[in-house]
């Protein structure tokens, strides 16, 4: 009988530990998470002139589809924060910083540049374009050495102007966004539209 009791005692110890672990994990479920201050995840603002090189009063002249001239005007730099949670079994909450600026020629012709942080600490930059209600976007991961991380093309000529040190970003449907640090968008090409920088 004594041996039986000792054996039972040994089997209940792992069960007790397992039960405690389950209770601890459940305590960090969505309903069981304690109120805590969100973790701030921000961007490196020193990169802003390279990623979003437009001021609140910037204007740029673009040729649309080789025929129409459009004046794009800055809608102002905006800073926002979004919330995110770490995921299953983790109670961490995050405030994620994002900067964005839209350049608009009309309600249906505009492009937007976004620069934002993720909950993992990574930085991303993406482009959105709307042309005649045809929307497209493309994004790229930024390393910590963003300024030196451009995919260099020796040269590209857009409307008889030669550009070097450019960044090219494309998406799975081959939309192309070409930009240059401190200059901004040089060319955008999708299946529906092409914008080329005049000045």
PDB file of C-alpha atoms in Angstrom:
ATOM      1  CA  UNK A   1       0.000   0.000   0.000  1.00  0.00           C
ATOM      2  CA  UNK A   2       2.847   2.314   0.859  1.00  0.00           C
ATOM      3  CA  UNK A   3       4.504   1.580  -2.464  1.00  0.00           C
ATOM      4  CA  UNK A   4       1.221   2.295  -4.277  1.00  0.00           C
ATOM      5  CA  UNK A   5       0.914   5.701  -2.536  1.00  0.00           C
ATOM      6  CA  UNK A   6       4.478   6.646  -3.471  1.00  0.00           C
ATOM      7  CA  UNK A   7       3.852   5.757  -7.097  1.00  0.00           C
ATOM      8  CA  UNK A   8       0.674   7.820  -7.164  1.00  0.00           C
ATOM      9  CA  UNK A   9       2.562  10.708  -5.581  1.00  0.00           C
ATOM     10  CA  UNK A  10       5.220  10.560  -8.305  1.00  0.00           C
ATOM     11  CA  UNK A  11       2.634  10.573 -11.086  1.00  0.00           C
ATOM     12  CA  UNK A  12       0.756  13.570  -9.691  1.00  0.00           C
ATOM     13  CA  UNK A  13       3.867  15.762  -9.610  1.00  0.00           C
ATOM     14  CA  UNK A  14       4.208  15.976 -13.436  1.00  0.00           C
ATOM     15  CA  UNK A  15       0.436  16.410 -13.681  1.00  0.00           C
ATOM     16  CA  UNK A  16       0.574  19.324 -11.214  1.00  0.00           C
ATOM     17  CA  UNK A  17       3.390  20.974 -13.176  1.00  0.00           C
ATOM     18  CA  UNK A  18       1.478  20.523 -16.436  1.00  0.00           C
ATOM     19  CA  UNK A  19      -1.686  21.972 -14.912  1.00  0.00           C
ATOM     20  CA  UNK A  20       0.252  24.968 -13.589  1.00  0.00           C
ATOM     21  CA  UNK A  21       1.811  25.577 -17.038  1.00  0.00           C
ATOM     22  CA  UNK A  22      -1.624  25.473 -18.721  1.00  0.00           C
ATOM     23  CA  UNK A  23      -3.028  27.938 -16.199  1.00  0.00           C
ATOM     24  CA  UNK A  24      -0.052  30.253 -16.716  1.00  0.00           C
ATOM     25  CA  UNK A  25      -0.436  30.183 -20.511  1.00  0.00           C
ATOM     26  CA  UNK A  26      -4.175  30.806 -20.231  1.00  0.00           C
ATOM     27  CA  UNK A  27      -3.506  33.746 -17.928  1.00  0.00           C
ATOM     28  CA  UNK A  28      -1.824  35.418 -20.891  1.00  0.00           C
ATOM     29  CA  UNK A  29      -4.693  34.707 -23.270  1.00  0.00           C
ATOM     30  CA  UNK A  30      -6.638  37.638 -24.708  1.00  0.00           C
ATOM     31  CA  UNK A  31      -9.007  37.861 -21.753  1.00  0.00           C
ATOM     32  CA  UNK A  32      -6.330  37.090 -19.152  1.00  0.00           C
ATOM     33  CA  UNK A  33      -3.673  39.608 -20.226  1.00  0.00           C
ATOM     34  CA  UNK A  34      -2.939  42.195 -17.567  1.00  0.00           C
ATOM     35  CA  UNK A  35      -3.199  45.853 -18.537  1.00  0.00           C
ATOM     36  CA  UNK A  36       0.272  47.019 -19.435  1.00  0.00           C
ATOM     37  CA  UNK A  37       1.809  49.929 -21.281  1.00  0.00           C
ATOM     38  CA  UNK A  38       2.322  49.143 -24.993  1.00  0.00           C
ATOM     39  CA  UNK A  39       5.863  48.784 -26.282  1.00  0.00           C
ATOM     40  CA  UNK A  40       6.764  51.641 -28.631  1.00  0.00           C
ATOM     41  CA  UNK A  41       8.259  50.641 -31.996  1.00  0.00           C
ATOM     42  CA  UNK A  42       9.397  53.623 -34.044  1.00  0.00           C
ATOM     43  CA  UNK A  43      11.133  54.388 -37.313  1.00  0.00           C
ATOM     44  CA  UNK A  44      14.554  55.968 -37.707  1.00  0.00           C
ATOM     45  CA  UNK A  45      13.615  59.545 -38.608  1.00  0.00           C
ATOM     46  CA  UNK A  46      17.070  60.257 -40.043  1.00  0.00           C
ATOM     47  CA  UNK A  47      16.006  58.188 -43.103  1.00  0.00           C
ATOM     48  CA  UNK A  48      12.923  60.325 -43.819  1.00  0.00           C
ATOM     49  CA  UNK A  49      14.631  62.683 -46.336  1.00  0.00           C
ATOM     50  CA  UNK A  50      15.673  59.628 -48.347  1.00  0.00           C
ATOM     51  CA  UNK A  51      12.387  57.717 -48.175  1.00  0.00           C
ATOM     52  CA  UNK A  52       9.869  60.576 -48.228  1.00  0.00           C
ATOM     53  CA  UNK A  53      11.788  63.496 -49.745  1.00  0.00           C
ATOM     54  CA  UNK A  54       8.811  65.818 -50.057  1.00  0.00           C
ATOM     55  CA  UNK A  55       7.810  68.750 -47.852  1.00  0.00           C
ATOM     56  CA  UNK A  56       4.264  69.807 -47.031  1.00  0.00           C
ATOM     57  CA  UNK A  57       4.402  72.276 -49.956  1.00  0.00           C
ATOM     58  CA  UNK A  58       6.181  70.146 -52.593  1.00  0.00           C
ATOM     59  CA  UNK A  59       4.880  69.947 -56.143  1.00  0.00           C
ATOM     60  CA  UNK A  60       6.068  67.663 -58.952  1.00  0.00           C
ATOM     61  CA  UNK A  61       5.217  67.665 -62.624  1.00  0.00           C
ATOM     62  CA  UNK A  62       4.651  64.227 -64.208  1.00  0.00           C
ATOM     63  CA  UNK A  63       3.852  63.050 -67.724  1.00  0.00           C
ATOM     64  CA  UNK A  64       1.017  60.518 -67.666  1.00  0.00           C
ATOM     65  CA  UNK A  65       1.044  57.828 -70.381  1.00  0.00           C
ATOM     66  CA  UNK A  66       3.227  60.016 -72.613  1.00  0.00           C
ATOM     67  CA  UNK A  67       0.435  62.522 -73.299  1.00  0.00           C
ATOM     68  CA  UNK A  68      -1.022  64.325 -70.269  1.00  0.00           C
ATOM     69  CA  UNK A  69       0.889  66.624 -67.925  1.00  0.00           C
ATOM     70  CA  UNK A  70      -0.217  66.430 -64.279  1.00  0.00           C
ATOM     71  CA  UNK A  71       0.835  68.540 -61.297  1.00  0.00           C
ATOM     72  CA  UNK A  72       1.082  66.468 -58.116  1.00  0.00           C
ATOM     73  CA  UNK A  73       0.847  68.412 -54.856  1.00  0.00           C
ATOM     74  CA  UNK A  74       1.891  67.260 -51.410  1.00  0.00           C
ATOM     75  CA  UNK A  75      -0.928  66.524 -48.996  1.00  0.00           C
ATOM     76  CA  UNK A  76       1.475  66.892 -46.054  1.00  0.00           C
ATOM     77  CA  UNK A  77       3.552  64.488 -44.009  1.00  0.00           C
ATOM     78  CA  UNK A  78       1.414  62.515 -41.565  1.00  0.00           C
ATOM     79  CA  UNK A  79       2.487  60.542 -38.515  1.00  0.00           C
ATOM     80  CA  UNK A  80       0.179  57.852 -37.173  1.00  0.00           C
ATOM     81  CA  UNK A  81       0.391  54.983 -34.715  1.00  0.00           C
ATOM     82  CA  UNK A  82      -1.305  51.644 -34.992  1.00  0.00           C
ATOM     83  CA  UNK A  83      -1.761  48.922 -32.404  1.00  0.00           C
ATOM     84  CA  UNK A  84      -0.633  45.323 -32.646  1.00  0.00           C
ATOM     85  CA  UNK A  85      -0.460  42.347 -30.320  1.00  0.00           C
ATOM     86  CA  UNK A  86       2.388  39.860 -30.105  1.00  0.00           C
ATOM     87  CA  UNK A  87       0.339  36.767 -30.821  1.00  0.00           C
ATOM     88  CA  UNK A  88      -0.982  33.624 -29.165  1.00  0.00           C
ATOM     89  CA  UNK A  89       0.305  33.083 -25.650  1.00  0.00           C
ATOM     90  CA  UNK A  90       2.076  36.449 -25.448  1.00  0.00           C
ATOM     91  CA  UNK A  91       0.583  39.473 -23.723  1.00  0.00           C
ATOM     92  CA  UNK A  92       2.825  42.125 -25.314  1.00  0.00           C
ATOM     93  CA  UNK A  93       1.094  45.003 -27.070  1.00  0.00           C
ATOM     94  CA  UNK A  94       2.780  47.434 -29.441  1.00  0.00           C
ATOM     95  CA  UNK A  95       2.349  50.980 -30.729  1.00  0.00           C
ATOM     96  CA  UNK A  96       3.774  51.068 -34.257  1.00  0.00           C
ATOM     97  CA  UNK A  97       4.909  54.374 -35.750  1.00  0.00           C
ATOM     98  CA  UNK A  98       4.190  55.208 -39.380  1.00  0.00           C
ATOM     99  CA  UNK A  99       4.942  58.201 -41.589  1.00  0.00           C
ATOM    100  CA  UNK A 100       3.133  58.723 -44.876  1.00  0.00           C
ATOM    101  CA  UNK A 101       2.827  61.378 -47.527  1.00  0.00           C
ATOM    102  CA  UNK A 102       0.474  61.494 -50.461  1.00  0.00           C
ATOM    103  CA  UNK A 103       1.158  63.391 -53.685  1.00  0.00           C
ATOM    104  CA  UNK A 104      -2.110  64.056 -55.511  1.00  0.00           C
ATOM    105  CA  UNK A 105      -3.010  65.491 -58.900  1.00  0.00           C
ATOM    106  CA  UNK A 106      -6.719  64.741 -58.418  1.00  0.00           C
ATOM    107  CA  UNK A 107      -9.052  62.456 -56.465  1.00  0.00           C
ATOM    108  CA  UNK A 108      -8.223  59.628 -58.856  1.00  0.00           C
ATOM    109  CA  UNK A 109      -4.547  60.313 -59.647  1.00  0.00           C
ATOM    110  CA  UNK A 110      -2.240  60.102 -56.643  1.00  0.00           C
ATOM    111  CA  UNK A 111       0.584  58.140 -55.119  1.00  0.00           C
ATOM    112  CA  UNK A 112       1.549  57.644 -51.505  1.00  0.00           C
ATOM    113  CA  UNK A 113       4.818  56.704 -49.790  1.00  0.00           C
ATOM    114  CA  UNK A 114       4.676  54.939 -46.420  1.00  0.00           C
ATOM    115  CA  UNK A 115       7.500  54.311 -43.947  1.00  0.00           C
ATOM    116  CA  UNK A 116       6.711  52.222 -40.883  1.00  0.00           C
ATOM    117  CA  UNK A 117       7.909  49.946 -38.095  1.00  0.00           C
ATOM    118  CA  UNK A 118       6.654  46.449 -37.317  1.00  0.00           C
ATOM    119  CA  UNK A 119       6.267  44.718 -33.960  1.00  0.00           C
ATOM    120  CA  UNK A 120       9.429  42.742 -34.744  1.00  0.00           C
ATOM    121  CA  UNK A 121      11.493  45.941 -35.004  1.00  0.00           C
ATOM    122  CA  UNK A 122      11.837  45.743 -38.802  1.00  0.00           C
ATOM    123  CA  UNK A 123      11.391  48.851 -40.931  1.00  0.00           C
ATOM    124  CA  UNK A 124       9.426  48.850 -44.170  1.00  0.00           C
ATOM    125  CA  UNK A 125       8.765  51.306 -46.961  1.00  0.00           C
ATOM    126  CA  UNK A 126       5.922  50.920 -49.423  1.00  0.00           C
ATOM    127  CA  UNK A 127       4.346  52.726 -52.339  1.00  0.00           C
ATOM    128  CA  UNK A 128       0.690  52.979 -53.257  1.00  0.00           C
ATOM    129  CA  UNK A 129      -0.690  54.372 -56.476  1.00  0.00           C
ATOM    130  CA  UNK A 130      -4.184  55.153 -57.646  1.00  0.00           C
ATOM    131  CA  UNK A 131      -4.807  56.091 -61.257  1.00  0.00           C
ATOM    132  CA  UNK A 132      -8.336  56.393 -62.521  1.00  0.00           C
ATOM    133  CA  UNK A 133      -9.477  54.171 -59.629  1.00  0.00           C
ATOM    134  CA  UNK A 134      -6.919  51.480 -60.504  1.00  0.00           C
ATOM    135  CA  UNK A 135      -5.058  50.778 -57.265  1.00  0.00           C
ATOM    136  CA  UNK A 136      -1.668  49.115 -56.899  1.00  0.00           C
ATOM    137  CA  UNK A 137       0.990  48.842 -54.226  1.00  0.00           C
ATOM    138  CA  UNK A 138       4.452  47.480 -53.628  1.00  0.00           C
ATOM    139  CA  UNK A 139       6.647  47.248 -50.545  1.00  0.00           C
ATOM    140  CA  UNK A 140      10.258  46.682 -49.608  1.00  0.00           C
ATOM    141  CA  UNK A 141      12.090  45.709 -46.436  1.00  0.00           C
ATOM    142  CA  UNK A 142      14.614  48.275 -45.237  1.00  0.00           C
ATOM    143  CA  UNK A 143      17.851  47.211 -43.625  1.00  0.00           C
ATOM    144  CA  UNK A 144      19.543  49.321 -40.966  1.00  0.00           C
ATOM    145  CA  UNK A 145      21.809  50.751 -43.655  1.00  0.00           C
ATOM    146  CA  UNK A 146      18.947  51.951 -45.850  1.00  0.00           C
ATOM    147  CA  UNK A 147      20.850  54.773 -47.544  1.00  0.00           C
ATOM    148  CA  UNK A 148      23.483  52.335 -48.817  1.00  0.00           C
ATOM    149  CA  UNK A 149      20.981  49.542 -49.465  1.00  0.00           C
ATOM    150  CA  UNK A 150      19.614  50.678 -52.825  1.00  0.00           C
ATOM    151  CA  UNK A 151      19.613  48.256 -55.712  1.00  0.00           C
ATOM    152  CA  UNK A 152      21.780  50.320 -58.010  1.00  0.00           C
ATOM    153  CA  UNK A 153      21.075  50.564 -61.699  1.00  0.00           C
ATOM    154  CA  UNK A 154      24.027  52.158 -63.489  1.00  0.00           C
ATOM    155  CA  UNK A 155      21.768  54.655 -65.178  1.00  0.00           C
ATOM    156  CA  UNK A 156      18.203  55.173 -66.276  1.00  0.00           C
ATOM    157  CA  UNK A 157      16.908  57.850 -68.583  1.00  0.00           C
ATOM    158  CA  UNK A 158      13.448  59.274 -68.014  1.00  0.00           C
ATOM    159  CA  UNK A 159      12.282  61.964 -70.439  1.00  0.00           C
ATOM    160  CA  UNK A 160      15.861  62.646 -71.569  1.00  0.00           C
ATOM    161  CA  UNK A 161      17.183  63.075 -68.015  1.00  0.00           C
ATOM    162  CA  UNK A 162      19.746  60.586 -66.754  1.00  0.00           C
ATOM    163  CA  UNK A 163      19.439  59.362 -63.137  1.00  0.00           C
ATOM    164  CA  UNK A 164      21.800  57.187 -61.111  1.00  0.00           C
ATOM    165  CA  UNK A 165      21.787  55.761 -57.555  1.00  0.00           C
ATOM    166  CA  UNK A 166      18.154  54.797 -57.831  1.00  0.00           C
ATOM    167  CA  UNK A 167      15.930  52.372 -55.977  1.00  0.00           C
ATOM    168  CA  UNK A 168      13.624  50.050 -57.885  1.00  0.00           C
ATOM    169  CA  UNK A 169      10.725  48.222 -56.282  1.00  0.00           C
ATOM    170  CA  UNK A 170       8.353  45.890 -58.073  1.00  0.00           C
ATOM    171  CA  UNK A 171       5.535  43.578 -57.034  1.00  0.00           C
ATOM    172  CA  UNK A 172       4.321  40.167 -58.279  1.00  0.00           C
ATOM    173  CA  UNK A 173       2.321  41.733 -61.133  1.00  0.00           C
ATOM    174  CA  UNK A 174       5.389  43.697 -62.315  1.00  0.00           C
ATOM    175  CA  UNK A 175       4.265  47.156 -61.293  1.00  0.00           C
ATOM    176  CA  UNK A 176       7.446  49.220 -61.087  1.00  0.00           C
ATOM    177  CA  UNK A 177       8.284  52.083 -58.738  1.00  0.00           C
ATOM    178  CA  UNK A 178      11.574  53.911 -59.357  1.00  0.00           C
ATOM    179  CA  UNK A 179      12.759  56.502 -56.873  1.00  0.00           C
ATOM    180  CA  UNK A 180      15.936  58.328 -55.955  1.00  0.00           C
ATOM    181  CA  UNK A 181      17.097  59.395 -52.488  1.00  0.00           C
ATOM    182  CA  UNK A 182      16.225  63.049 -51.807  1.00  0.00           C
ATOM    183  CA  UNK A 183      14.577  63.306 -55.261  1.00  0.00           C
ATOM    184  CA  UNK A 184      11.556  61.056 -54.805  1.00  0.00           C
ATOM    185  CA  UNK A 185       9.566  59.178 -57.415  1.00  0.00           C
ATOM    186  CA  UNK A 186      11.085  59.280 -60.901  1.00  0.00           C
ATOM    187  CA  UNK A 187       8.847  56.769 -62.645  1.00  0.00           C
ATOM    188  CA  UNK A 188       5.858  54.568 -61.897  1.00  0.00           C
ATOM    189  CA  UNK A 189       4.684  51.959 -64.349  1.00  0.00           C
ATOM    190  CA  UNK A 190       1.722  49.625 -63.940  1.00  0.00           C
ATOM    191  CA  UNK A 191      -0.385  47.771 -66.505  1.00  0.00           C
ATOM    192  CA  UNK A 192      -2.793  50.735 -66.484  1.00  0.00           C
ATOM    193  CA  UNK A 193      -0.592  53.809 -66.267  1.00  0.00           C
ATOM    194  CA  UNK A 194       2.895  55.261 -66.553  1.00  0.00           C
ATOM    195  CA  UNK A 195       4.012  58.401 -64.722  1.00  0.00           C
ATOM    196  CA  UNK A 196       7.361  59.941 -65.606  1.00  0.00           C
ATOM    197  CA  UNK A 197       8.912  62.840 -63.703  1.00  0.00           C
ATOM    198  CA  UNK A 198       9.242  66.041 -65.710  1.00  0.00           C
ATOM    199  CA  UNK A 199      10.471  68.220 -62.821  1.00  0.00           C
TER     200      UNK A 199
END
